[in-house]
Amino acid sequence: RTDFQTRDIMSSAALAARRAVASPSTQCSASTQTLKHRVIATRRARDSRRASSASASASESAQLLRGRTVANKLADTSLFLIGIMGSGKSTVGASLAKALGYNHLDTDELIKSVTKKTPSELFAEAGESEFRAIESMILAEVAAYKRCVISTGGGIVCEKTNWMHLHNGVTVRLHGDSELLARRVLADGVEKRPLLSGDTSGEEQPTIDSIVAKINALLETRETMYKQADITVPLGARDDADGAPVDVVVDRLLTALEERVEADAVQNKLHNEPREGDITVTDPRGELGPRPERPGP
């Protein structure tokens, strides 16, 4: 064969190869393989979601069962969640109430329901003192109810008269470091925080640093009041900059409540009036009660 013939054959073979790659049968086969891969991937994702859902359901069921046990020990006593802004009182309160089988009340939401204004709007229009007065009235109303988890505003501890109502139940402080709380506040929206929305220290948009500074300033005046809580529950997590998940915080809270109830039961036993036969006195010297007979000589 001449060189020209060889080149023609090679060119024809190359052309045939290109046509074969682009032929419908090959395309169909490739599409079928791609479809199979997609189906397999979809099934795996679905199975993974089902497994995660089943695990979450089992965890939730276990928490509900444990919550009911703690609720029985609480004997209908209400809980008041306190803490600085960003501590998650509303979110944790709703989940805790579900676990205990309690009702959930939020003082900020009740203020909105009564006044038809948000806390930020009330602060701007009427001032903080008027807002605190309304907040105290709301607290006085809800404190009379049993079997409630009540999420309060961050500044509710500042009014001394409010503690009379807070002491009607168990006060629980949700506590985290200032940077964690600041990140949460910024993510949630500064406009929802009346103490921040009107005070950005000259900035157009508050930063993490300015929010941390504001939180630390508030803690300087409120820390001694927050420390009056019956229980303090940490929000931090070693491997999560955003803090522990809500279900973990609720688990910590249930543990703390159970321990406190058991400790109080021991304390109450010490303060109960004695019944006949409860008190026995043993004198190691043998000087009380009938003297033992001496043995004969």
PDB file of C-alpha atoms in Angstrom:
ATOM      1  CA  ARG A   1       0.000   0.000   0.000  1.00  0.00           C
ATOM      2  CA  THR A   2       1.112   3.489  -0.717  1.00  0.00           C
ATOM      3  CA  ASP A   3       1.584   6.026   1.986  1.00  0.00           C
ATOM      4  CA  PHE A   4      -1.501   7.804   0.719  1.00  0.00           C
ATOM      5  CA  GLN A   5      -3.601   4.646   1.125  1.00  0.00           C
ATOM      6  CA  THR A   6      -2.269   4.099   4.659  1.00  0.00           C
ATOM      7  CA  ARG A   7      -3.121   7.655   5.615  1.00  0.00           C
ATOM      8  CA  ASP A   8      -6.623   7.257   4.155  1.00  0.00           C
ATOM      9  CA  ILE A   9      -7.245   4.022   6.102  1.00  0.00           C
ATOM     10  CA  MET A  10      -6.028   5.618   9.334  1.00  0.00           C
ATOM     11  CA  SER A  11      -8.193   8.651   8.738  1.00  0.00           C
ATOM     12  CA  SER A  12     -11.207   6.448   8.044  1.00  0.00           C
ATOM     13  CA  ALA A  13     -10.547   4.415  11.191  1.00  0.00           C
ATOM     14  CA  ALA A  14     -10.268   7.545  13.272  1.00  0.00           C
ATOM     15  CA  LEU A  15     -13.481   8.875  11.808  1.00  0.00           C
ATOM     16  CA  ALA A  16     -15.256   5.570  12.471  1.00  0.00           C
ATOM     17  CA  ALA A  17     -14.006   5.599  16.043  1.00  0.00           C
ATOM     18  CA  ARG A  18     -15.333   9.115  16.574  1.00  0.00           C
ATOM     19  CA  ARG A  19     -18.664   8.084  15.089  1.00  0.00           C
ATOM     20  CA  ALA A  20     -18.835   5.023  17.337  1.00  0.00           C
ATOM     21  CA  VAL A  21     -18.255   7.138  20.439  1.00  0.00           C
ATOM     22  CA  ALA A  22     -21.016   9.457  19.376  1.00  0.00           C
ATOM     23  CA  SER A  23     -23.380   6.671  18.241  1.00  0.00           C
ATOM     24  CA  PRO A  24     -26.826   6.414  19.933  1.00  0.00           C
ATOM     25  CA  SER A  25     -26.085   2.984  21.353  1.00  0.00           C
ATOM     26  CA  THR A  26     -22.950   4.217  23.092  1.00  0.00           C
ATOM     27  CA  GLN A  27     -24.674   7.387  24.276  1.00  0.00           C
ATOM     28  CA  CYS A  28     -27.548   5.307  25.606  1.00  0.00           C
ATOM     29  CA  SER A  29     -25.140   3.038  27.435  1.00  0.00           C
ATOM     30  CA  ALA A  30     -23.358   6.033  28.968  1.00  0.00           C
ATOM     31  CA  SER A  31     -26.658   7.606  29.944  1.00  0.00           C
ATOM     32  CA  THR A  32     -27.786   4.330  31.497  1.00  0.00           C
ATOM     33  CA  GLN A  33     -24.605   4.128  33.549  1.00  0.00           C
ATOM     34  CA  THR A  34     -25.041   7.736  34.679  1.00  0.00           C
ATOM     35  CA  LEU A  35     -28.659   7.067  35.593  1.00  0.00           C
ATOM     36  CA  LYS A  36     -27.653   4.000  37.606  1.00  0.00           C
ATOM     37  CA  HIS A  37     -25.087   6.027  39.508  1.00  0.00           C
ATOM     38  CA  ARG A  38     -27.674   8.697  40.226  1.00  0.00           C
ATOM     39  CA  VAL A  39     -30.192   6.136  41.463  1.00  0.00           C
ATOM     40  CA  ILE A  40     -27.589   4.537  43.729  1.00  0.00           C
ATOM     41  CA  ALA A  41     -26.534   7.935  45.087  1.00  0.00           C
ATOM     42  CA  THR A  42     -30.174   8.894  45.691  1.00  0.00           C
ATOM     43  CA  ARG A  43     -30.867   5.627  47.520  1.00  0.00           C
ATOM     44  CA  ARG A  44     -27.790   6.068  49.690  1.00  0.00           C
ATOM     45  CA  ALA A  45     -28.760   9.641  50.556  1.00  0.00           C
ATOM     46  CA  ARG A  46     -32.312   8.515  51.347  1.00  0.00           C
ATOM     47  CA  ASP A  47     -31.073   5.668  53.555  1.00  0.00           C
ATOM     48  CA  SER A  48     -28.709   8.050  55.318  1.00  0.00           C
ATOM     49  CA  ARG A  49     -31.544  10.495  55.976  1.00  0.00           C
ATOM     50  CA  ARG A  50     -33.749   7.689  57.288  1.00  0.00           C
ATOM     51  CA  ALA A  51     -30.985   6.473  59.592  1.00  0.00           C
ATOM     52  CA  SER A  52     -30.378  10.002  60.874  1.00  0.00           C
ATOM     53  CA  SER A  53     -34.096  10.547  61.330  1.00  0.00           C
ATOM     54  CA  ALA A  54     -34.455   7.267  63.215  1.00  0.00           C
ATOM     55  CA  SER A  55     -31.509   8.147  65.442  1.00  0.00           C
ATOM     56  CA  ALA A  56     -32.943  11.619  66.111  1.00  0.00           C
ATOM     57  CA  SER A  57     -36.361  10.137  66.890  1.00  0.00           C
ATOM     58  CA  ALA A  58     -34.849   7.636  69.314  1.00  0.00           C
ATOM     59  CA  SER A  59     -32.865  10.403  71.011  1.00  0.00           C
ATOM     60  CA  GLU A  60     -35.957  12.607  71.235  1.00  0.00           C
ATOM     61  CA  SER A  61     -38.024   9.749  72.659  1.00  0.00           C
ATOM     62  CA  ALA A  62     -35.377   9.073  75.302  1.00  0.00           C
ATOM     63  CA  GLN A  63     -35.315  12.766  76.220  1.00  0.00           C
ATOM     64  CA  LEU A  64     -39.110  12.905  76.470  1.00  0.00           C
ATOM     65  CA  LEU A  65     -39.126   9.848  78.733  1.00  0.00           C
ATOM     66  CA  ARG A  66     -36.453  11.338  80.943  1.00  0.00           C
ATOM     67  CA  GLY A  67     -38.212  14.699  80.939  1.00  0.00           C
ATOM     68  CA  ARG A  68     -41.437  13.161  82.215  1.00  0.00           C
ATOM     69  CA  THR A  69     -39.500  11.513  85.039  1.00  0.00           C
ATOM     70  CA  VAL A  70     -37.988  14.844  86.051  1.00  0.00           C
ATOM     71  CA  ALA A  71     -41.393  16.545  85.747  1.00  0.00           C
ATOM     72  CA  ASN A  72     -42.856  14.092  88.260  1.00  0.00           C
ATOM     73  CA  LYS A  73     -40.087  14.973  90.709  1.00  0.00           C
ATOM     74  CA  LEU A  74     -40.712  18.692  90.185  1.00  0.00           C
ATOM     75  CA  ALA A  75     -44.308  18.225  91.383  1.00  0.00           C
ATOM     76  CA  ASP A  76     -45.741  20.871  89.022  1.00  0.00           C
ATOM     77  CA  THR A  77     -43.163  23.519  89.986  1.00  0.00           C
ATOM     78  CA  SER A  78     -42.613  26.088  87.215  1.00  0.00           C
ATOM     79  CA  LEU A  79     -39.184  26.994  85.845  1.00  0.00           C
ATOM     80  CA  PHE A  80     -37.900  30.487  85.019  1.00  0.00           C
ATOM     81  CA  LEU A  81     -35.062  30.745  82.478  1.00  0.00           C
ATOM     82  CA  ILE A  82     -32.822  33.775  82.983  1.00  0.00           C
ATOM     83  CA  GLY A  83     -29.630  34.925  81.297  1.00  0.00           C
ATOM     84  CA  ILE A  84     -28.024  37.627  79.197  1.00  0.00           C
ATOM     85  CA  MET A  85     -29.015  38.212  75.566  1.00  0.00           C
ATOM     86  CA  GLY A  86     -28.028  35.420  73.178  1.00  0.00           C
ATOM     87  CA  SER A  87     -28.211  32.671  75.781  1.00  0.00           C
ATOM     88  CA  GLY A  88     -31.103  30.965  73.960  1.00  0.00           C
ATOM     89  CA  LYS A  89     -33.768  31.249  76.637  1.00  0.00           C
ATOM     90  CA  SER A  90     -36.659  31.146  74.144  1.00  0.00           C
ATOM     91  CA  THR A  91     -35.303  28.259  72.069  1.00  0.00           C
ATOM     92  CA  VAL A  92     -34.161  26.153  75.014  1.00  0.00           C
ATOM     93  CA  GLY A  93     -37.359  26.982  76.898  1.00  0.00           C
ATOM     94  CA  ALA A  94     -39.564  25.597  74.126  1.00  0.00           C
ATOM     95  CA  SER A  95     -37.570  22.349  73.921  1.00  0.00           C
ATOM     96  CA  LEU A  96     -37.404  21.943  77.689  1.00  0.00           C
ATOM     97  CA  ALA A  97     -41.160  22.463  78.019  1.00  0.00           C
ATOM     98  CA  LYS A  98     -41.747  19.773  75.406  1.00  0.00           C
ATOM     99  CA  ALA A  99     -39.493  17.325  77.260  1.00  0.00           C
ATOM    100  CA  LEU A 100     -41.207  17.986  80.592  1.00  0.00           C
ATOM    101  CA  GLY A 101     -44.723  18.087  79.200  1.00  0.00           C
ATOM    102  CA  TYR A 102     -45.022  21.663  80.487  1.00  0.00           C
ATOM    103  CA  ASN A 103     -46.457  24.792  78.879  1.00  0.00           C
ATOM    104  CA  HIS A 104     -43.995  27.318  77.453  1.00  0.00           C
ATOM    105  CA  LEU A 105     -44.420  31.042  78.031  1.00  0.00           C
ATOM    106  CA  ASP A 106     -42.132  33.797  76.749  1.00  0.00           C
ATOM    107  CA  THR A 107     -42.356  37.199  78.470  1.00  0.00           C
ATOM    108  CA  ASP A 108     -41.201  39.085  75.346  1.00  0.00           C
ATOM    109  CA  GLU A 109     -43.852  37.367  73.239  1.00  0.00           C
ATOM    110  CA  LEU A 110     -46.498  38.128  75.857  1.00  0.00           C
ATOM    111  CA  ILE A 111     -45.433  41.787  75.870  1.00  0.00           C
ATOM    112  CA  LYS A 112     -45.862  41.870  72.093  1.00  0.00           C
ATOM    113  CA  SER A 113     -49.265  40.239  72.410  1.00  0.00           C
ATOM    114  CA  VAL A 114     -50.458  42.738  75.033  1.00  0.00           C
ATOM    115  CA  THR A 115     -48.961  45.970  73.677  1.00  0.00           C
ATOM    116  CA  LYS A 116     -48.919  45.118  69.955  1.00  0.00           C
ATOM    117  CA  LYS A 117     -45.317  46.344  69.914  1.00  0.00           C
ATOM    118  CA  THR A 118     -41.965  44.592  69.937  1.00  0.00           C
ATOM    119  CA  PRO A 119     -39.581  45.185  72.858  1.00  0.00           C
ATOM    120  CA  SER A 120     -37.386  47.307  70.572  1.00  0.00           C
ATOM    121  CA  GLU A 121     -40.358  49.460  69.595  1.00  0.00           C
ATOM    122  CA  LEU A 122     -41.365  49.900  73.234  1.00  0.00           C
ATOM    123  CA  PHE A 123     -37.826  50.886  74.178  1.00  0.00           C
ATOM    124  CA  ALA A 124     -37.710  53.444  71.386  1.00  0.00           C
ATOM    125  CA  GLU A 125     -41.167  54.922  71.989  1.00  0.00           C
ATOM    126  CA  ALA A 126     -41.707  54.669  75.749  1.00  0.00           C
ATOM    127  CA  GLY A 127     -38.221  54.154  77.179  1.00  0.00           C
ATOM    128  CA  GLU A 128     -36.630  51.361  79.163  1.00  0.00           C
ATOM    129  CA  SER A 129     -38.350  52.199  82.476  1.00  0.00           C
ATOM    130  CA  GLU A 130     -41.794  51.806  80.912  1.00  0.00           C
ATOM    131  CA  PHE A 131     -40.750  48.562  79.255  1.00  0.00           C
ATOM    132  CA  ARG A 132     -39.488  47.198  82.614  1.00  0.00           C
ATOM    133  CA  ALA A 133     -42.753  48.146  84.295  1.00  0.00           C
ATOM    134  CA  ILE A 134     -44.778  46.245  81.684  1.00  0.00           C
ATOM    135  CA  GLU A 135     -42.353  43.305  81.887  1.00  0.00           C
ATOM    136  CA  SER A 136     -42.832  43.148  85.675  1.00  0.00           C
ATOM    137  CA  MET A 137     -46.613  43.117  85.279  1.00  0.00           C
ATOM    138  CA  ILE A 138     -46.378  40.270  82.788  1.00  0.00           C
ATOM    139  CA  LEU A 139     -44.096  38.301  85.130  1.00  0.00           C
ATOM    140  CA  ALA A 140     -46.451  38.809  88.063  1.00  0.00           C
ATOM    141  CA  GLU A 141     -49.264  37.387  85.978  1.00  0.00           C
ATOM    142  CA  VAL A 142     -47.486  34.264  84.675  1.00  0.00           C
ATOM    143  CA  ALA A 143     -45.720  33.445  87.961  1.00  0.00           C
ATOM    144  CA  ALA A 144     -49.038  32.271  89.397  1.00  0.00           C
ATOM    145  CA  TYR A 145     -49.221  29.353  86.972  1.00  0.00           C
ATOM    146  CA  LYS A 146     -47.839  25.877  87.585  1.00  0.00           C
ATOM    147  CA  ARG A 147     -46.253  23.448  85.109  1.00  0.00           C
ATOM    148  CA  CYS A 148     -44.734  26.189  82.971  1.00  0.00           C
ATOM    149  CA  VAL A 149     -41.313  26.905  81.538  1.00  0.00           C
ATOM    150  CA  ILE A 150     -41.084  30.698  81.389  1.00  0.00           C
ATOM    151  CA  SER A 151     -38.435  32.303  79.179  1.00  0.00           C
ATOM    152  CA  THR A 152     -37.715  35.786  80.517  1.00  0.00           C
ATOM    153  CA  GLY A 153     -36.014  38.893  79.182  1.00  0.00           C
ATOM    154  CA  GLY A 154     -32.340  39.382  79.954  1.00  0.00           C
ATOM    155  CA  GLY A 155     -32.962  42.378  82.211  1.00  0.00           C
ATOM    156  CA  ILE A 156     -35.792  40.926  84.260  1.00  0.00           C
ATOM    157  CA  VAL A 157     -33.371  40.202  87.116  1.00  0.00           C
ATOM    158  CA  CYS A 158     -32.632  43.918  87.523  1.00  0.00           C
ATOM    159  CA  GLU A 159     -35.902  44.680  89.291  1.00  0.00           C
ATOM    160  CA  LYS A 160     -35.779  43.520  92.914  1.00  0.00           C
ATOM    161  CA  THR A 161     -39.549  43.044  93.081  1.00  0.00           C
ATOM    162  CA  ASN A 162     -39.332  40.543  90.213  1.00  0.00           C
ATOM    163  CA  TRP A 163     -37.415  38.120  92.425  1.00  0.00           C
ATOM    164  CA  MET A 164     -40.477  37.692  94.598  1.00  0.00           C
ATOM    165  CA  HIS A 165     -42.156  36.123  91.562  1.00  0.00           C
ATOM    166  CA  LEU A 166     -39.066  34.287  90.292  1.00  0.00           C
ATOM    167  CA  HIS A 167     -38.768  32.549  93.652  1.00  0.00           C
ATOM    168  CA  ASN A 168     -42.185  30.984  93.052  1.00  0.00           C
ATOM    169  CA  GLY A 169     -40.380  28.411  90.932  1.00  0.00           C
ATOM    170  CA  VAL A 170     -36.895  27.198  90.034  1.00  0.00           C
ATOM    171  CA  THR A 171     -34.672  29.819  88.400  1.00  0.00           C
ATOM    172  CA  VAL A 172     -32.289  28.472  85.766  1.00  0.00           C
ATOM    173  CA  ARG A 173     -29.483  30.543  84.319  1.00  0.00           C
ATOM    174  CA  LEU A 174     -28.218  29.752  80.828  1.00  0.00           C
ATOM    175  CA  HIS A 175     -24.594  30.861  80.769  1.00  0.00           C
ATOM    176  CA  GLY A 176     -22.036  31.147  77.975  1.00  0.00           C
ATOM    177  CA  ASP A 177     -18.910  33.187  77.284  1.00  0.00           C
ATOM    178  CA  SER A 178     -19.352  36.666  75.818  1.00  0.00           C
ATOM    179  CA  GLU A 179     -17.961  35.831  72.359  1.00  0.00           C
ATOM    180  CA  LEU A 180     -20.340  32.888  71.952  1.00  0.00           C
ATOM    181  CA  LEU A 181     -23.303  35.061  72.948  1.00  0.00           C
ATOM    182  CA  ALA A 182     -22.174  37.896  70.665  1.00  0.00           C
ATOM    183  CA  ARG A 183     -21.977  35.585  67.639  1.00  0.00           C
ATOM    184  CA  ARG A 184     -25.497  34.366  68.350  1.00  0.00           C
ATOM    185  CA  VAL A 185     -26.848  37.886  68.756  1.00  0.00           C
ATOM    186  CA  LEU A 186     -25.271  39.029  65.495  1.00  0.00           C
ATOM    187  CA  ALA A 187     -26.608  35.990  63.617  1.00  0.00           C
ATOM    188  CA  ASP A 188     -30.093  36.423  65.069  1.00  0.00           C
ATOM    189  CA  GLY A 189     -30.302  40.124  64.205  1.00  0.00           C
ATOM    190  CA  VAL A 190     -29.266  43.104  66.295  1.00  0.00           C
ATOM    191  CA  GLU A 191     -32.555  44.869  65.550  1.00  0.00           C
ATOM    192  CA  LYS A 192     -34.301  42.387  67.855  1.00  0.00           C
ATOM    193  CA  ARG A 193     -32.194  43.537  70.808  1.00  0.00           C
ATOM    194  CA  PRO A 194     -33.436  46.858  72.199  1.00  0.00           C
ATOM    195  CA  LEU A 195     -30.244  47.479  74.150  1.00  0.00           C
ATOM    196  CA  LEU A 196     -28.239  47.132  70.928  1.00  0.00           C
ATOM    197  CA  SER A 197     -30.523  48.403  68.184  1.00  0.00           C
ATOM    198  CA  GLY A 198     -30.387  51.946  69.532  1.00  0.00           C
ATOM    199  CA  ASP A 199     -26.732  51.855  70.583  1.00  0.00           C
ATOM    200  CA  THR A 200     -24.140  50.882  68.025  1.00  0.00           C
ATOM    201  CA  SER A 201     -21.395  53.132  69.458  1.00  0.00           C
ATOM    202  CA  GLY A 202     -21.327  55.238  66.308  1.00  0.00           C
ATOM    203  CA  GLU A 203     -21.049  52.247  63.986  1.00  0.00           C
ATOM    204  CA  GLU A 204     -23.362  51.694  61.054  1.00  0.00           C
ATOM    205  CA  GLN A 205     -23.435  47.979  61.853  1.00  0.00           C
ATOM    206  CA  PRO A 206     -22.313  46.545  65.178  1.00  0.00           C
ATOM    207  CA  THR A 207     -19.411  44.102  65.103  1.00  0.00           C
ATOM    208  CA  ILE A 208     -18.617  41.092  67.238  1.00  0.00           C
ATOM    209  CA  ASP A 209     -16.191  43.207  69.261  1.00  0.00           C
ATOM    210  CA  SER A 210     -18.748  45.954  69.976  1.00  0.00           C
ATOM    211  CA  ILE A 211     -21.398  43.396  70.973  1.00  0.00           C
ATOM    212  CA  VAL A 212     -18.916  41.608  73.251  1.00  0.00           C
ATOM    213  CA  ALA A 213     -18.129  44.947  74.885  1.00  0.00           C
ATOM    214  CA  LYS A 214     -21.842  45.634  75.418  1.00  0.00           C
ATOM    215  CA  ILE A 215     -22.470  42.169  76.887  1.00  0.00           C
ATOM    216  CA  ASN A 216     -19.510  42.523  79.252  1.00  0.00           C
ATOM    217  CA  ALA A 217     -20.782  45.934  80.375  1.00  0.00           C
ATOM    218  CA  LEU A 218     -24.213  44.457  81.122  1.00  0.00           C
ATOM    219  CA  LEU A 219     -22.676  41.550  83.011  1.00  0.00           C
ATOM    220  CA  GLU A 220     -20.792  43.955  85.269  1.00  0.00           C
ATOM    221  CA  THR A 221     -24.113  45.231  86.601  1.00  0.00           C
ATOM    222  CA  ARG A 222     -26.109  41.980  86.421  1.00  0.00           C
ATOM    223  CA  GLU A 223     -23.686  39.188  87.316  1.00  0.00           C
ATOM    224  CA  THR A 224     -24.465  39.235  91.039  1.00  0.00           C
ATOM    225  CA  MET A 225     -28.170  38.948  90.219  1.00  0.00           C
ATOM    226  CA  TYR A 226     -27.695  36.128  87.717  1.00  0.00           C
ATOM    227  CA  LYS A 227     -25.716  34.245  90.366  1.00  0.00           C
ATOM    228  CA  GLN A 228     -28.855  34.087  92.496  1.00  0.00           C
ATOM    229  CA  ALA A 229     -30.242  31.435  90.138  1.00  0.00           C
ATOM    230  CA  ASP A 230     -30.969  28.047  91.648  1.00  0.00           C
ATOM    231  CA  ILE A 231     -29.229  26.303  88.742  1.00  0.00           C
ATOM    232  CA  THR A 232     -26.647  27.434  86.188  1.00  0.00           C
ATOM    233  CA  VAL A 233     -26.318  25.476  82.941  1.00  0.00           C
ATOM    234  CA  PRO A 234     -23.326  26.034  80.607  1.00  0.00           C
ATOM    235  CA  LEU A 235     -23.889  26.567  76.878  1.00  0.00           C
ATOM    236  CA  GLY A 236     -20.373  25.876  75.626  1.00  0.00           C
ATOM    237  CA  ALA A 237     -19.049  22.917  73.653  1.00  0.00           C
ATOM    238  CA  ARG A 238     -15.443  21.903  73.100  1.00  0.00           C
ATOM    239  CA  ASP A 239     -15.811  21.187  69.398  1.00  0.00           C
ATOM    240  CA  ASP A 240     -18.402  23.786  68.385  1.00  0.00           C
ATOM    241  CA  ALA A 241     -17.786  27.541  68.346  1.00  0.00           C
ATOM    242  CA  ASP A 242     -21.553  28.121  68.262  1.00  0.00           C
ATOM    243  CA  GLY A 243     -22.053  26.279  71.536  1.00  0.00           C
ATOM    244  CA  ALA A 244     -23.783  23.037  72.408  1.00  0.00           C
ATOM    245  CA  PRO A 245     -26.898  22.007  70.420  1.00  0.00           C
ATOM    246  CA  VAL A 246     -30.271  22.667  72.024  1.00  0.00           C
ATOM    247  CA  ASP A 247     -30.906  18.996  72.836  1.00  0.00           C
ATOM    248  CA  VAL A 248     -27.558  18.798  74.643  1.00  0.00           C
ATOM    249  CA  VAL A 249     -28.368  21.904  76.685  1.00  0.00           C
ATOM    250  CA  VAL A 250     -31.771  20.401  77.564  1.00  0.00           C
ATOM    251  CA  ASP A 251     -30.070  17.171  78.680  1.00  0.00           C
ATOM    252  CA  ARG A 252     -27.710  19.180  80.882  1.00  0.00           C
ATOM    253  CA  LEU A 253     -30.671  21.038  82.302  1.00  0.00           C
ATOM    254  CA  LEU A 254     -32.595  17.864  83.094  1.00  0.00           C
ATOM    255  CA  THR A 255     -29.545  16.466  84.873  1.00  0.00           C
ATOM    256  CA  ALA A 256     -29.113  19.648  86.910  1.00  0.00           C
ATOM    257  CA  LEU A 257     -32.802  19.712  87.826  1.00  0.00           C
ATOM    258  CA  GLU A 258     -32.755  16.091  88.926  1.00  0.00           C
ATOM    259  CA  GLU A 259     -29.701  16.660  91.106  1.00  0.00           C
ATOM    260  CA  ARG A 260     -31.228  19.792  92.639  1.00  0.00           C
ATOM    261  CA  VAL A 261     -34.547  18.079  93.404  1.00  0.00           C
ATOM    262  CA  GLU A 262     -32.739  15.199  95.115  1.00  0.00           C
ATOM    263  CA  ALA A 263     -30.597  17.617  97.142  1.00  0.00           C
ATOM    264  CA  ASP A 264     -33.687  19.595  98.153  1.00  0.00           C
ATOM    265  CA  ALA A 265     -35.430  16.379  99.211  1.00  0.00           C
ATOM    266  CA  VAL A 266     -32.577  15.659 101.632  1.00  0.00           C
ATOM    267  CA  GLN A 267     -32.683  19.256 102.887  1.00  0.00           C
ATOM    268  CA  ASN A 268     -36.446  19.140 103.379  1.00  0.00           C
ATOM    269  CA  LYS A 269     -36.088  15.948 105.373  1.00  0.00           C
ATOM    270  CA  LEU A 270     -33.747  17.788 107.714  1.00  0.00           C
ATOM    271  CA  HIS A 271     -36.304  20.569 108.234  1.00  0.00           C
ATOM    272  CA  ASN A 272     -39.388  18.379 108.697  1.00  0.00           C
ATOM    273  CA  GLU A 273     -40.977  18.082 112.116  1.00  0.00           C
ATOM    274  CA  PRO A 274     -39.858  14.867 113.818  1.00  0.00           C
ATOM    275  CA  ARG A 275     -42.312  12.062 114.280  1.00  0.00           C
ATOM    276  CA  GLU A 276     -42.428   9.745 117.254  1.00  0.00           C
ATOM    277  CA  GLY A 277     -39.567   7.326 117.083  1.00  0.00           C
ATOM    278  CA  ASP A 278     -37.550   9.435 114.606  1.00  0.00           C
ATOM    279  CA  ILE A 279     -35.093  10.667 117.206  1.00  0.00           C
ATOM    280  CA  THR A 280     -32.859   8.261 119.036  1.00  0.00           C
ATOM    281  CA  VAL A 281     -29.902   9.278 121.151  1.00  0.00           C
ATOM    282  CA  THR A 282     -26.917   7.095 121.679  1.00  0.00           C
ATOM    283  CA  ASP A 283     -24.488   8.082 124.394  1.00  0.00           C
ATOM    284  CA  PRO A 284     -21.124   6.373 124.005  1.00  0.00           C
ATOM    285  CA  ARG A 285     -20.342   7.178 127.653  1.00  0.00           C
ATOM    286  CA  GLY A 286     -23.362   5.240 128.887  1.00  0.00           C
ATOM    287  CA  GLU A 287     -24.514   8.139 131.045  1.00  0.00           C
ATOM    288  CA  LEU A 288     -27.983   8.419 129.446  1.00  0.00           C
ATOM    289  CA  GLY A 289     -30.826   5.946 129.767  1.00  0.00           C
ATOM    290  CA  PRO A 290     -30.848   2.872 131.965  1.00  0.00           C
ATOM    291  CA  ARG A 291     -27.460   1.934 133.215  1.00  0.00           C
ATOM    292  CA  PRO A 292     -26.294  -1.557 132.337  1.00  0.00           C
ATOM    293  CA  GLU A 293     -26.127  -3.941 135.252  1.00  0.00           C
ATOM    294  CA  ARG A 294     -22.684  -4.529 136.555  1.00  0.00           C
ATOM    295  CA  PRO A 295     -21.532  -8.120 136.530  1.00  0.00           C
ATOM    296  CA  GLY A 296     -21.367  -9.768 139.950  1.00  0.00           C
ATOM    297  CA  PRO A 297     -18.115 -10.318 141.739  1.00  0.00           C
TER     298      PRO A 297
END
